Short mmCIF file of C-alpha atoms in Angstrom, two decimals:
data_model
loop_
_atom_site.label_atom_id
_atom_site.label_comp_id
_atom_site.label_asym_id
_atom_site.label_seq_id
_atom_site.Cartn_x
_atom_site.Cartn_y
_atom_site.Cartn_z
CA MET A 1 33.06 46.36 61.35
CA ASP A 2 30.73 44.73 64.07
CA LYS A 3 30.25 40.97 64.12
CA LYS A 4 26.64 39.73 63.95
CA THR A 5 25.71 37.97 67.15
CA THR A 6 22.45 36.07 67.95
CA HIS A 7 21.32 34.39 71.46
CA PHE A 8 22.33 30.99 72.69
CA GLY A 9 20.60 30.51 75.89
CA TYR A 10 21.09 33.60 78.11
CA GLN A 11 24.13 34.73 76.25
CA GLU A 12 24.76 36.78 73.45
CA VAL A 13 27.37 35.22 70.70
CA ALA A 14 28.90 35.30 67.42
CA GLU A 15 26.70 33.93 64.75
CA GLU A 16 29.35 32.02 63.36
CA ASP A 17 29.97 30.46 66.88
CA LYS A 18 26.35 29.57 67.58
CA ALA A 19 26.24 26.12 65.51
CA LYS A 20 29.46 24.96 67.28
CA LYS A 21 27.91 25.78 70.55
CA VAL A 22 24.50 23.96 70.00
CA ALA A 23 26.59 20.66 68.72
CA GLY A 24 28.54 20.74 71.92
CA VAL A 25 25.20 20.79 74.01
CA PHE A 26 24.11 17.73 71.62
CA ARG A 27 27.05 15.85 72.35
CA SER A 28 26.78 16.36 76.14
CA VAL A 29 23.89 14.98 76.34
CA ALA A 30 23.88 12.23 73.36
CA GLN A 31 25.05 9.48 75.58
CA ARG A 32 22.29 9.87 78.17
CA TYR A 33 19.49 11.12 76.16
CA ASP A 34 16.89 8.11 76.59
CA LEU A 35 17.76 8.13 80.39
CA MET A 36 17.05 11.94 80.42
CA ASN A 37 13.88 11.40 78.56
CA ASP A 38 12.51 8.49 81.05
CA LEU A 39 13.57 10.60 84.00
CA MET A 40 11.92 13.92 82.76
CA SER A 41 8.73 11.75 81.30
CA ALA A 42 8.48 9.15 83.93
CA GLY A 43 8.55 6.71 81.00
CA MET A 44 5.65 8.33 79.21
CA HIS A 45 7.64 9.29 76.34
CA ARG A 46 8.17 5.02 75.61
CA LEU A 47 4.69 4.81 75.39
CA TRP A 48 3.98 8.13 73.15
CA LYS A 49 6.85 6.37 70.78
CA ARG A 50 4.63 3.00 70.87
CA PHE A 51 1.53 4.62 70.41
CA ALA A 52 3.13 6.60 67.42
CA VAL A 53 4.33 3.50 65.63
CA GLN A 54 1.04 1.49 66.21
CA MET A 55 -0.81 4.17 64.76
CA SER A 56 1.57 4.88 61.88
CA GLY A 57 0.62 1.26 60.40
CA VAL A 58 4.25 0.16 59.99
CA ARG A 59 4.66 -3.30 59.83
CA GLU A 60 7.30 -5.55 61.69
CA ALA A 61 9.83 -5.55 58.72
CA GLY A 62 8.57 -1.99 57.67
CA ARG A 63 10.78 1.13 57.35
CA CYS A 64 10.04 4.48 58.91
CA TRP A 65 11.52 7.81 59.03
CA THR A 66 11.75 9.73 62.15
CA TRP A 67 12.17 13.26 62.78
CA ALA A 68 13.60 14.95 66.03
CA GLY A 69 13.43 11.20 67.37
CA GLY A 70 16.35 11.36 69.63
CA THR A 71 18.10 8.10 69.74
CA GLY A 72 15.95 6.61 66.91
CA ILE A 73 13.89 4.65 69.38
CA CYS A 74 10.97 4.51 66.89
CA PRO A 75 12.37 2.77 64.46
CA ARG A 76 13.75 -0.11 66.66
CA CYS A 77 10.65 -0.59 68.69
CA SER A 78 9.04 -1.08 65.29
CA ARG A 79 11.04 -4.07 64.82
CA ARG A 80 11.14 -5.36 68.14
CA GLY A 81 7.26 -4.75 69.23
CA SER A 82 8.60 -2.54 72.41
CA ALA A 83 9.91 0.99 72.69
#
């Protein structure tokens, strides 16, 4: 019986291995995630996050959720007033 495969970048991998490979990619960049965003966007991502928090109406002591927010800068900037 053939194992089912899927794409991982330019590779074909077993479906059961893909989740481990994806987690490995995220682990490898997690410590430098904000730095990478700063470099790739020339700092614009911080302005976008600040704008999103301002538009959301969250207050100083309020709580908010982020989805796909990387390291969670949005909740922190809503409390500190900066991204």
